[in-house]
PDB file of C-alpha atoms in Angstrom:
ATOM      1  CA  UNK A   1       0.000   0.000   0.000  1.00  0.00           C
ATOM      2  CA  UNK A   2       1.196   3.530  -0.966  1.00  0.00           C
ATOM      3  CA  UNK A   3       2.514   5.249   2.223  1.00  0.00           C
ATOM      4  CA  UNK A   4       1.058   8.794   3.012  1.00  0.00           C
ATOM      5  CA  UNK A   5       3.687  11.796   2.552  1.00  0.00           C
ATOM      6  CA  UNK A   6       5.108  13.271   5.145  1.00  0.00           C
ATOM      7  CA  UNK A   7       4.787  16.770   3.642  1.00  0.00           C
ATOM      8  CA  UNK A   8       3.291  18.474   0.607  1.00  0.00           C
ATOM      9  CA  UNK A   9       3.043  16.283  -2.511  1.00  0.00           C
ATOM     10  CA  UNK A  10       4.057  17.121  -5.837  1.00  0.00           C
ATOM     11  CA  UNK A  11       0.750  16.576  -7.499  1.00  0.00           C
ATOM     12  CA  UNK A  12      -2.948  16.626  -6.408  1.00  0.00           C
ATOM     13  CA  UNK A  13      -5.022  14.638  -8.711  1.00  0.00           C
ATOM     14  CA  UNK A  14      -8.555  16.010  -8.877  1.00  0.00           C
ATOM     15  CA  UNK A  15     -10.823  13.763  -9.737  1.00  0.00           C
ATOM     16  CA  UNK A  16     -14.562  15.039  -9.287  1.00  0.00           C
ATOM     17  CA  UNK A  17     -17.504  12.524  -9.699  1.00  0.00           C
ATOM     18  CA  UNK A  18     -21.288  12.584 -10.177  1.00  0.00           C
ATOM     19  CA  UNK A  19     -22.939   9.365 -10.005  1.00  0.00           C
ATOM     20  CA  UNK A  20     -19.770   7.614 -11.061  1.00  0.00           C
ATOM     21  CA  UNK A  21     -20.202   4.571  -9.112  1.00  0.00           C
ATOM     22  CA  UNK A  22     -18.643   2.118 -11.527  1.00  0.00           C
ATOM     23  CA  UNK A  23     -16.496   4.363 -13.024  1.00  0.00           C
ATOM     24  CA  UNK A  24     -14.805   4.798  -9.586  1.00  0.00           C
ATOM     25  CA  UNK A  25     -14.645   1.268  -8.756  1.00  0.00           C
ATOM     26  CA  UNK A  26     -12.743   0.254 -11.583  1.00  0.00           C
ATOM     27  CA  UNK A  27     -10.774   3.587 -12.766  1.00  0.00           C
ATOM     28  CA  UNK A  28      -9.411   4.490  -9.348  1.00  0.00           C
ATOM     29  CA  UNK A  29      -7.387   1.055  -8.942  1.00  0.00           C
ATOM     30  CA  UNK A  30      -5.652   1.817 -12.420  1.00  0.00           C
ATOM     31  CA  UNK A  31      -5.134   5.085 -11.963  1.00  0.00           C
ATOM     32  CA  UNK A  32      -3.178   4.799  -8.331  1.00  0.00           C
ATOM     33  CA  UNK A  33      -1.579   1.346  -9.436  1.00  0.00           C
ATOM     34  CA  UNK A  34       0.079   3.926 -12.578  1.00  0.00           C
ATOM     35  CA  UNK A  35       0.897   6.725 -10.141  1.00  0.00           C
ATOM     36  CA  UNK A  36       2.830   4.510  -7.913  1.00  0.00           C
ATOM     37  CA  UNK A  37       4.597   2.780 -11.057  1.00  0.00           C
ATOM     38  CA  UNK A  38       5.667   6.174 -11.861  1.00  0.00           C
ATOM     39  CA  UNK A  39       6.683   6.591  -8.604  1.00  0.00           C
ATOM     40  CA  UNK A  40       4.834   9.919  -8.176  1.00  0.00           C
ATOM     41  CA  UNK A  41       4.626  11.850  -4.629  1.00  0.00           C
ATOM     42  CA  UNK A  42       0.534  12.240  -5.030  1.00  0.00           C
ATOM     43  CA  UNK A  43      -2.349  12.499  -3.269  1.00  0.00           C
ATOM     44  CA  UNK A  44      -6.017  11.460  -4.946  1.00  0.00           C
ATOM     45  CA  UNK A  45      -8.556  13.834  -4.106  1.00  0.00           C
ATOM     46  CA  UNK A  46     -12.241  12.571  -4.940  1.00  0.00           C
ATOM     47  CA  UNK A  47     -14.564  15.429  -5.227  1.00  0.00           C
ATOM     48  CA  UNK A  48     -18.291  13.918  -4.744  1.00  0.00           C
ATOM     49  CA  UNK A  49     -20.756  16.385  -6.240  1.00  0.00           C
ATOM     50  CA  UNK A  50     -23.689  15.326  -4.367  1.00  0.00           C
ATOM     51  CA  UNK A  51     -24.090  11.629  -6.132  1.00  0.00           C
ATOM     52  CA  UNK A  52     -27.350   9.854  -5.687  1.00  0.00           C
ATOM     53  CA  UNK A  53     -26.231   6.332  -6.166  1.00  0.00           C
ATOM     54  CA  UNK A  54     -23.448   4.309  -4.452  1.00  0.00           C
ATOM     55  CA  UNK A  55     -20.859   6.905  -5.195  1.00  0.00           C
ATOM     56  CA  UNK A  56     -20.064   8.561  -1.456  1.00  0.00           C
ATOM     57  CA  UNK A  57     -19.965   5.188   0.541  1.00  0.00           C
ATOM     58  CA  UNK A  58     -17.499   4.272  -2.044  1.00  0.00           C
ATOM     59  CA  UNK A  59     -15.712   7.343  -2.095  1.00  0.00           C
ATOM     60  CA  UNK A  60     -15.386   6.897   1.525  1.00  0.00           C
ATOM     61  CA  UNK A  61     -14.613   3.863   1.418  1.00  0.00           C
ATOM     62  CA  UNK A  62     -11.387   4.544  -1.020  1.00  0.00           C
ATOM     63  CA  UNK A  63     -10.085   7.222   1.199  1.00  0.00           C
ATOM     64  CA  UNK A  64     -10.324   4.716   4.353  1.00  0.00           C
ATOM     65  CA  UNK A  65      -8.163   2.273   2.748  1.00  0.00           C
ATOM     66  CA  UNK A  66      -5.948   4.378   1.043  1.00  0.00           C
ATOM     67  CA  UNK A  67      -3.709   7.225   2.928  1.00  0.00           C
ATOM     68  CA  UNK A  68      -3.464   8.933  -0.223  1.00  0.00           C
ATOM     69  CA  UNK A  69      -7.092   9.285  -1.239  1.00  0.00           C
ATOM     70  CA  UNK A  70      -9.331  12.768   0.766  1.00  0.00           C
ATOM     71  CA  UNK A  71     -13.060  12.071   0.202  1.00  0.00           C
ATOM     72  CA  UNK A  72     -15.134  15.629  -0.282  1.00  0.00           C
ATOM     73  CA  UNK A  73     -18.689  15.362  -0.667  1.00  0.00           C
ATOM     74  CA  UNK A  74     -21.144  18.288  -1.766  1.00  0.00           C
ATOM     75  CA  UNK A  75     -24.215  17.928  -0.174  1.00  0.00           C
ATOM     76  CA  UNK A  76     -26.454  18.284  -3.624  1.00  0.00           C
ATOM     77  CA  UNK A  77     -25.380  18.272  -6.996  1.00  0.00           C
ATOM     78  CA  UNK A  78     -23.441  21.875  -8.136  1.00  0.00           C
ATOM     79  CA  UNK A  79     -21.699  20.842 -11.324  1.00  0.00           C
ATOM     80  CA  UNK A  80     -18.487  20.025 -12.618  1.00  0.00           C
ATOM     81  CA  UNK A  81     -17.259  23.953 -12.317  1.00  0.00           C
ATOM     82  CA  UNK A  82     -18.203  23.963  -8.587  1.00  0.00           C
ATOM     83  CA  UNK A  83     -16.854  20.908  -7.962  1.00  0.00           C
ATOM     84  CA  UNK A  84     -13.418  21.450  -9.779  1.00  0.00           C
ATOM     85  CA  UNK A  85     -13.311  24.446  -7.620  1.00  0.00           C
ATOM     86  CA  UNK A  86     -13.870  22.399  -4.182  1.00  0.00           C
ATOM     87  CA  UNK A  87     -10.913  20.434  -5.799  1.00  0.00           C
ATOM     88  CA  UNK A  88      -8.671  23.666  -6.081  1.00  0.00           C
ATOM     89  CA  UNK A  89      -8.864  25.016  -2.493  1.00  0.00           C
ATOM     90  CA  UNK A  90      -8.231  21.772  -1.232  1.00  0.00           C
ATOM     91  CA  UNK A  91      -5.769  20.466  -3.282  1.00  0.00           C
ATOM     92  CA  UNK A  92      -2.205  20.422  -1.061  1.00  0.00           C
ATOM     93  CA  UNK A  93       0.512  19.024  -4.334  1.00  0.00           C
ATOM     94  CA  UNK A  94       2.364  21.762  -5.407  1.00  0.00           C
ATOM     95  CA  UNK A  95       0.986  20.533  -8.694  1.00  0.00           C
ATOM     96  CA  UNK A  96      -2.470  19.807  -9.804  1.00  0.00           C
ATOM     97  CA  UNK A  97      -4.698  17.958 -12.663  1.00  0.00           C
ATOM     98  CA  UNK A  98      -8.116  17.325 -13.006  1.00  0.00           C
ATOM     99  CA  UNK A  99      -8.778  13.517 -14.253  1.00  0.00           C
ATOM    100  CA  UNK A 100     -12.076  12.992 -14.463  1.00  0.00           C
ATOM    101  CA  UNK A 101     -13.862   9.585 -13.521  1.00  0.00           C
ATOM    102  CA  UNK A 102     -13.921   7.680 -16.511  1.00  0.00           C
ATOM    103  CA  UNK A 103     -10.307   8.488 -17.100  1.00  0.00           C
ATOM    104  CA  UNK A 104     -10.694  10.050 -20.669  1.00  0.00           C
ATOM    105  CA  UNK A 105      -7.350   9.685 -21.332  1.00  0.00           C
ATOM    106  CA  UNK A 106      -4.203   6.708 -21.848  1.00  0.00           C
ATOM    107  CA  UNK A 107      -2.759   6.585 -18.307  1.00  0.00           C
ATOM    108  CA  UNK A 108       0.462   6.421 -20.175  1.00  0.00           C
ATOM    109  CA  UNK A 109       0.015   9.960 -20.631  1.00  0.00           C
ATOM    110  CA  UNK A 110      -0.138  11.480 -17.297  1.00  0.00           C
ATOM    111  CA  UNK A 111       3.778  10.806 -17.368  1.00  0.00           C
ATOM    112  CA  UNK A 112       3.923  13.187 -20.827  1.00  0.00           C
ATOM    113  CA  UNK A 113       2.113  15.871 -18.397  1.00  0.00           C
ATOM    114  CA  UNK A 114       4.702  15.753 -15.839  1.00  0.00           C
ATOM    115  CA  UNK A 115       7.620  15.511 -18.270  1.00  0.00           C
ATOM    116  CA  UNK A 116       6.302  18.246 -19.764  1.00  0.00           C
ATOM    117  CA  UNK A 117       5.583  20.781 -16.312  1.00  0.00           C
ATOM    118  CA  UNK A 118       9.378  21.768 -15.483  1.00  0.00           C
ATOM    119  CA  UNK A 119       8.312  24.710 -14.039  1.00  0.00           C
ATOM    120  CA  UNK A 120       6.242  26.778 -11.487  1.00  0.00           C
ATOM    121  CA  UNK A 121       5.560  29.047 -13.892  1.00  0.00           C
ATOM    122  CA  UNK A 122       4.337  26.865 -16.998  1.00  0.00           C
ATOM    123  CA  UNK A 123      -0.044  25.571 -17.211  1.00  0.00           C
ATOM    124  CA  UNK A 124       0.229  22.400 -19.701  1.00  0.00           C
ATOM    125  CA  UNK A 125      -2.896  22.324 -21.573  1.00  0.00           C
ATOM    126  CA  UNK A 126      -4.220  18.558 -22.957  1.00  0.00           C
ATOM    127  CA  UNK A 127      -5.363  18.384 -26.434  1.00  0.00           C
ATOM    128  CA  UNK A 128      -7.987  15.434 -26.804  1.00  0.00           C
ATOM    129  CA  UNK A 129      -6.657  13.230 -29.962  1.00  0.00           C
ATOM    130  CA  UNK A 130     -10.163  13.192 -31.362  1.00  0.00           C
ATOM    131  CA  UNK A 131     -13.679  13.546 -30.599  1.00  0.00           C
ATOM    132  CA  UNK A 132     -15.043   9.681 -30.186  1.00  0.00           C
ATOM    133  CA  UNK A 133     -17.612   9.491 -28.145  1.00  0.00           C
ATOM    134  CA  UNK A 134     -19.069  12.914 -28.681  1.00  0.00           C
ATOM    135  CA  UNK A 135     -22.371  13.487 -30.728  1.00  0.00           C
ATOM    136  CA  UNK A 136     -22.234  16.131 -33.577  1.00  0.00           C
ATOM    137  CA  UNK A 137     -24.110  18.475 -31.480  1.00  0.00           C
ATOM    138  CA  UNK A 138     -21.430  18.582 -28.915  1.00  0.00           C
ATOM    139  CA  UNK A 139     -18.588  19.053 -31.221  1.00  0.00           C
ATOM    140  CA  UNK A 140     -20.323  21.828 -32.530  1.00  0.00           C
ATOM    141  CA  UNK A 141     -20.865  23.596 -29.217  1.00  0.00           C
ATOM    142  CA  UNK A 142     -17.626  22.636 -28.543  1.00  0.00           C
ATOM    143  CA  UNK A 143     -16.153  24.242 -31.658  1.00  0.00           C
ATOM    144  CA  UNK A 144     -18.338  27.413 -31.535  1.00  0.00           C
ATOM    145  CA  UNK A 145     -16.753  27.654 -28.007  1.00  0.00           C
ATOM    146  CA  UNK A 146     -13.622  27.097 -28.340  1.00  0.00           C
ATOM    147  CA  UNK A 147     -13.779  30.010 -31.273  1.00  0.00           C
ATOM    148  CA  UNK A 148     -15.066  32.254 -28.980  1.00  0.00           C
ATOM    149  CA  UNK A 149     -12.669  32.257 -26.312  1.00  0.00           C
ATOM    150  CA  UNK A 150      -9.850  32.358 -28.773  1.00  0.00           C
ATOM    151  CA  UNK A 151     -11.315  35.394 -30.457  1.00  0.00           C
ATOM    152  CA  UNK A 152     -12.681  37.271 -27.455  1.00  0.00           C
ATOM    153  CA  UNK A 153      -9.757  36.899 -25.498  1.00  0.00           C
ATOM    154  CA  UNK A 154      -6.926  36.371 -27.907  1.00  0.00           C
ATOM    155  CA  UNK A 155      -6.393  32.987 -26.829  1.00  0.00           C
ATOM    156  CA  UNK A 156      -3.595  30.904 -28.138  1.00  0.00           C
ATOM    157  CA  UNK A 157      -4.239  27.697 -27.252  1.00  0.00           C
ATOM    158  CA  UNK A 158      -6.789  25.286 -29.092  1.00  0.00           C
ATOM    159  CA  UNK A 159      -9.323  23.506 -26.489  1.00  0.00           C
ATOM    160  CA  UNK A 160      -9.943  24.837 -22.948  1.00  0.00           C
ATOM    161  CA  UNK A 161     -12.070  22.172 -21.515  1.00  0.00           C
ATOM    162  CA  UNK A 162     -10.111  19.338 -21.158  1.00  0.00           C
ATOM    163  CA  UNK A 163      -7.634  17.640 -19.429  1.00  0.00           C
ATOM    164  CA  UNK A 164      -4.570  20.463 -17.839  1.00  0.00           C
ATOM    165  CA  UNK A 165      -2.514  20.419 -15.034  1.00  0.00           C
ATOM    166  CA  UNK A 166      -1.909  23.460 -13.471  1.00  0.00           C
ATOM    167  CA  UNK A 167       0.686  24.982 -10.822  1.00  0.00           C
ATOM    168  CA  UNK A 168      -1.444  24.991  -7.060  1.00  0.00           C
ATOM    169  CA  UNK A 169      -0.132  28.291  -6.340  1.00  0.00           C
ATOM    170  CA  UNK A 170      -1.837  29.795  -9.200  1.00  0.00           C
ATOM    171  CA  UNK A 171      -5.028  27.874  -8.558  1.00  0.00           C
ATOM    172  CA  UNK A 172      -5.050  29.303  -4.784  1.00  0.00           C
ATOM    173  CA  UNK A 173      -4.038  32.785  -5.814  1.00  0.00           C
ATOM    174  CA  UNK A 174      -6.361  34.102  -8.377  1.00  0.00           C
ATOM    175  CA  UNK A 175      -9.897  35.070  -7.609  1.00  0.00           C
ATOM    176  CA  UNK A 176     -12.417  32.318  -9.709  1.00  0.00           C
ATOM    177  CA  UNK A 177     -15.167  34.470 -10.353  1.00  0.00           C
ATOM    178  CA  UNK A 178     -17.520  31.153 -11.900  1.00  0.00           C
ATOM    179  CA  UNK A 179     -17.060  28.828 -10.168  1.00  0.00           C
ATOM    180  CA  UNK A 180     -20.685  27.067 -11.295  1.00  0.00           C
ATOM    181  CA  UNK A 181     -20.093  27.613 -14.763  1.00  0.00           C
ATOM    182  CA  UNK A 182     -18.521  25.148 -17.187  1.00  0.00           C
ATOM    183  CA  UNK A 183     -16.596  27.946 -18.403  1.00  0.00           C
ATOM    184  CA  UNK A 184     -14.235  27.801 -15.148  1.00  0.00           C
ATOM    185  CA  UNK A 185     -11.071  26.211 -16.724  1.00  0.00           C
ATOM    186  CA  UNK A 186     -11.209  28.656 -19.886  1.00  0.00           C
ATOM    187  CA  UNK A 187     -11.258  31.655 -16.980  1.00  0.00           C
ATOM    188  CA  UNK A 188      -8.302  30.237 -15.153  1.00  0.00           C
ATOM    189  CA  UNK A 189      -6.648  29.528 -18.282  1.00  0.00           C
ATOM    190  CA  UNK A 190      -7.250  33.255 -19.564  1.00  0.00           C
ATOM    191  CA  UNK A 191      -5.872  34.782 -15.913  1.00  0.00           C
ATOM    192  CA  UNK A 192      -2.958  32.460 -15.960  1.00  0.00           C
ATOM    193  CA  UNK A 193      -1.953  34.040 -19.425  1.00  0.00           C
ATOM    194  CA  UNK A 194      -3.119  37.495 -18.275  1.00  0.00           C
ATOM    195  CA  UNK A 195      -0.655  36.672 -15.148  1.00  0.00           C
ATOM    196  CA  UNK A 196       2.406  35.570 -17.244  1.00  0.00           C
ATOM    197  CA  UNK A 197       2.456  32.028 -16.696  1.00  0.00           C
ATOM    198  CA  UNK A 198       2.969  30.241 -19.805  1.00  0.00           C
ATOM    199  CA  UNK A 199       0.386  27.629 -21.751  1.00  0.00           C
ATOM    200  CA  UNK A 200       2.036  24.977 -23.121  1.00  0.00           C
ATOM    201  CA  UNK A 201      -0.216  22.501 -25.350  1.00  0.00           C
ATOM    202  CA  UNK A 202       0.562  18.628 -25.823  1.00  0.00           C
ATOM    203  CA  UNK A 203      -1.584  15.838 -27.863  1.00  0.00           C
ATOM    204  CA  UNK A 204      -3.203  13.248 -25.413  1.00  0.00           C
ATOM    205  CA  UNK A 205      -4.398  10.199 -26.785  1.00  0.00           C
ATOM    206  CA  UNK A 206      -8.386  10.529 -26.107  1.00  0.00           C
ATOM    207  CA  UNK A 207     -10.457   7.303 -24.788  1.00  0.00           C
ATOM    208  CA  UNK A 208     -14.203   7.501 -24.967  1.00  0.00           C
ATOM    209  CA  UNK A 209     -16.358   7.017 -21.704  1.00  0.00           C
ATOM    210  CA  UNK A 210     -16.987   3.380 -21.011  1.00  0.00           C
ATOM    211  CA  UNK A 211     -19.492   3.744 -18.278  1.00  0.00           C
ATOM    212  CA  UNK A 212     -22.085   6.140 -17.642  1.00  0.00           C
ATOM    213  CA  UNK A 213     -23.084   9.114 -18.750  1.00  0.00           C
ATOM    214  CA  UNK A 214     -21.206  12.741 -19.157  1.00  0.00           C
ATOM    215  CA  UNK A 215     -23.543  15.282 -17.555  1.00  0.00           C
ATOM    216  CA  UNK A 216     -21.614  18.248 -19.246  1.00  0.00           C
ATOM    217  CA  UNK A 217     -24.074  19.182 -22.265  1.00  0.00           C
ATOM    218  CA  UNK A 218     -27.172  20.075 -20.756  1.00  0.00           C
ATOM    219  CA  UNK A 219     -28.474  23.205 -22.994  1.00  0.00           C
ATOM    220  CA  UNK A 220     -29.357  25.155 -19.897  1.00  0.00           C
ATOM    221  CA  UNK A 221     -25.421  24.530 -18.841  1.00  0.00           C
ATOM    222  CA  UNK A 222     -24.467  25.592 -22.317  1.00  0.00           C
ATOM    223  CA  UNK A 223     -26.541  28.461 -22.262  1.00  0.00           C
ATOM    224  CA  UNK A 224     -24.786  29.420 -18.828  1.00  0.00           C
ATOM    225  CA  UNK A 225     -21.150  28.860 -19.579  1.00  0.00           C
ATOM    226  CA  UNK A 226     -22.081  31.262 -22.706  1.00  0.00           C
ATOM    227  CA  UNK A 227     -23.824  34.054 -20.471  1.00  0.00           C
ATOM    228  CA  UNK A 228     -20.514  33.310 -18.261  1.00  0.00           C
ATOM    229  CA  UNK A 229     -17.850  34.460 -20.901  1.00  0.00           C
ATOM    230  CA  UNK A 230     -20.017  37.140 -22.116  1.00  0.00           C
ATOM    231  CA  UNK A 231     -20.041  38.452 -19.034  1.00  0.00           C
ATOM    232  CA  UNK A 232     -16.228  38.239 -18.191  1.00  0.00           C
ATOM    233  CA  UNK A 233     -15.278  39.452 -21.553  1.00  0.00           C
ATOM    234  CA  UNK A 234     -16.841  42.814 -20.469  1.00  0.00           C
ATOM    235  CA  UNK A 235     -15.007  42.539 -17.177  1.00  0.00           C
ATOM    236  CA  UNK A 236     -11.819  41.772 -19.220  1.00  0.00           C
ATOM    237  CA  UNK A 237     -11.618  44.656 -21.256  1.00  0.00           C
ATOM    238  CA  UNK A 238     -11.668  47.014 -18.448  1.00  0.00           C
ATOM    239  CA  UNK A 239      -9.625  45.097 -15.894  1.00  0.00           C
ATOM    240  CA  UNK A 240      -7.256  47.157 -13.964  1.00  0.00           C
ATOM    241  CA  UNK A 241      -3.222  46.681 -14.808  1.00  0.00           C
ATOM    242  CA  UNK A 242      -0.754  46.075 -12.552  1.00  0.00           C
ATOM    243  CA  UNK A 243       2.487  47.797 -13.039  1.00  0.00           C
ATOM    244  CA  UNK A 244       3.946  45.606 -15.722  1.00  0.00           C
ATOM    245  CA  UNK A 245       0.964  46.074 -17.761  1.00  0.00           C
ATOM    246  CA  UNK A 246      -0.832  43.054 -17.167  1.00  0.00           C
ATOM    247  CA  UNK A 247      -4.811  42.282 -15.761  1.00  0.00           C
ATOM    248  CA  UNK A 248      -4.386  41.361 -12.560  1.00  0.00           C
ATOM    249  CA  UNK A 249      -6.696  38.664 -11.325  1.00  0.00           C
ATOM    250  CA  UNK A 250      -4.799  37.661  -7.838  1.00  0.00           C
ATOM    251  CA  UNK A 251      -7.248  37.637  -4.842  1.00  0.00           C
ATOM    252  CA  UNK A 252      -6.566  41.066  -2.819  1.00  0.00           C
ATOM    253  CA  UNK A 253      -5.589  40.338   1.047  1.00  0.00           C
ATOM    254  CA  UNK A 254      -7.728  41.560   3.835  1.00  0.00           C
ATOM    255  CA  UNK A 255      -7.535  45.121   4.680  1.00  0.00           C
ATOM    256  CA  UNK A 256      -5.791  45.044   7.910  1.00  0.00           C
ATOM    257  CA  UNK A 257      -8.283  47.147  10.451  1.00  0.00           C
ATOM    258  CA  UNK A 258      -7.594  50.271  12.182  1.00  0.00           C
ATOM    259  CA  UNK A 259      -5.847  49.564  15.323  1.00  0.00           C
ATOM    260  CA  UNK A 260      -5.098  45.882  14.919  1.00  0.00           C
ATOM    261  CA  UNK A 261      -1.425  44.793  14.920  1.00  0.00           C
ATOM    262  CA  UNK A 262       0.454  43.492  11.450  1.00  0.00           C
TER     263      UNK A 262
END
């Protein structure tokens, strides 16, 4: 059995789940049995966003048995975004990536990721290797997405929504201002360019879900995440600079009060 570290990890592995129940039970095994073959200082944080089948006991369950699995549980369902977000405060690696539960990816690949992140100040951003799996309706939502964030925002990257890995310290530093919205990882991904940190994109070979159902495609959801980037693009093009000319997105500390000692 993996031993728990004695101090801060190098990588939090976010995995949120909805109803995943067999996804879980078979994907979790393979996915820890692959970190420790890589011999990566990890910790396995299942994010349960309010499940209504056998998910939590399970969840549980894995983080009893395992020192390196935390169990979080949502007490309703609040969507991927919120749930990603859970994930970020939380996470304690000084490196994270969200996984989600049916893997959606060759675990041969996470190694590419870390091979790839030689830096704190570098966000590696997963291209999927196709689109199996994914009904024409999606792609197109996808694409029309995906066009907007690169115009709006002069985006140089080519997806947004799938699989990154991210320094902590950036995750933990910036405010999230949608955290409910499916457009969360496009608005991290925009501060951390705003911010400096550099976006560095590498082909992952794509597997289709086996199990289940993906819950991300709902047209209110899509209609949301849209509103969302609307929204922020507004925000955006006002932002205050810093002094290197930059939008600065890092969360403000508390005024100190009158009186009280620094």
């Amino acid at each position: 059995m993996s031993q728990p570290p004695d101090r801060a990890p190098l990588l939090t592995v976010l995995m949120p789940a909805w109803n995943e129940e067999e996804n879980l039970a078979a994907n979790v095994p393979l996915l820890m049995r692959k970190l420790d073959e890589l011999a990566v200082d990890y910790e396995l944080l299942l994010v349960d966003d309010g499940s209504l089948d056998g998910t939590p006991g399970l969840v549980d369950g894995l983080a009893a048995r395992h020192p390196r699995v935390r169990a979080i549980h949502h007490a309703r369902n609040q969507g991927i975004g919120r749930a990603l977000y859970t994930g970020f405060q939380h996470a304690r690696g000084r490196l994270t990536i969200f996984i989600p539960a049916d893997l959606a990816l060759e675990l041969d690949e996470i190694e590419k990721y870390l091979r790839a992140c030689n830096d704190d100040s570098l966000v590696v951003v997963g291209l999927r290797s196709d689109r199996r799996g994914t009904s024409a309706a999606r792609r197109l939502v996808s694409w029309a997405n995906i066009a907007l964030v690169r115009m709006l925002f002069w985006m140089p990257v080519r997806q947004f929504q799938y699989i990154c890995l991210w320094p902590t310290r950036l995750l933990q530093s910036i405010s999230i201002d949608y955290p409910d919205s499916a457009f969360l990882q496009a608005e991290v991904l925009i501060k951390a360019r705003d911010l400096g940190y550099r976006l560095a994109e590498l082909e992952i070979a794509y597997v289709p879900r086996a199990r289940g159902q993906a819950s991300g495609a709902r047209t209110r959801l899509v209609l949301k995440s849209a509103a969302d980037m609307l929204h922020f693009w507004v925000r955006w093009l006002f932002r205050r600079r810093s002094s290197d000319g930059r939008r600065d997105w890092r969360v403000e500390p508390p005024a100190v009060s009158r009186g009280a000692r620094p």
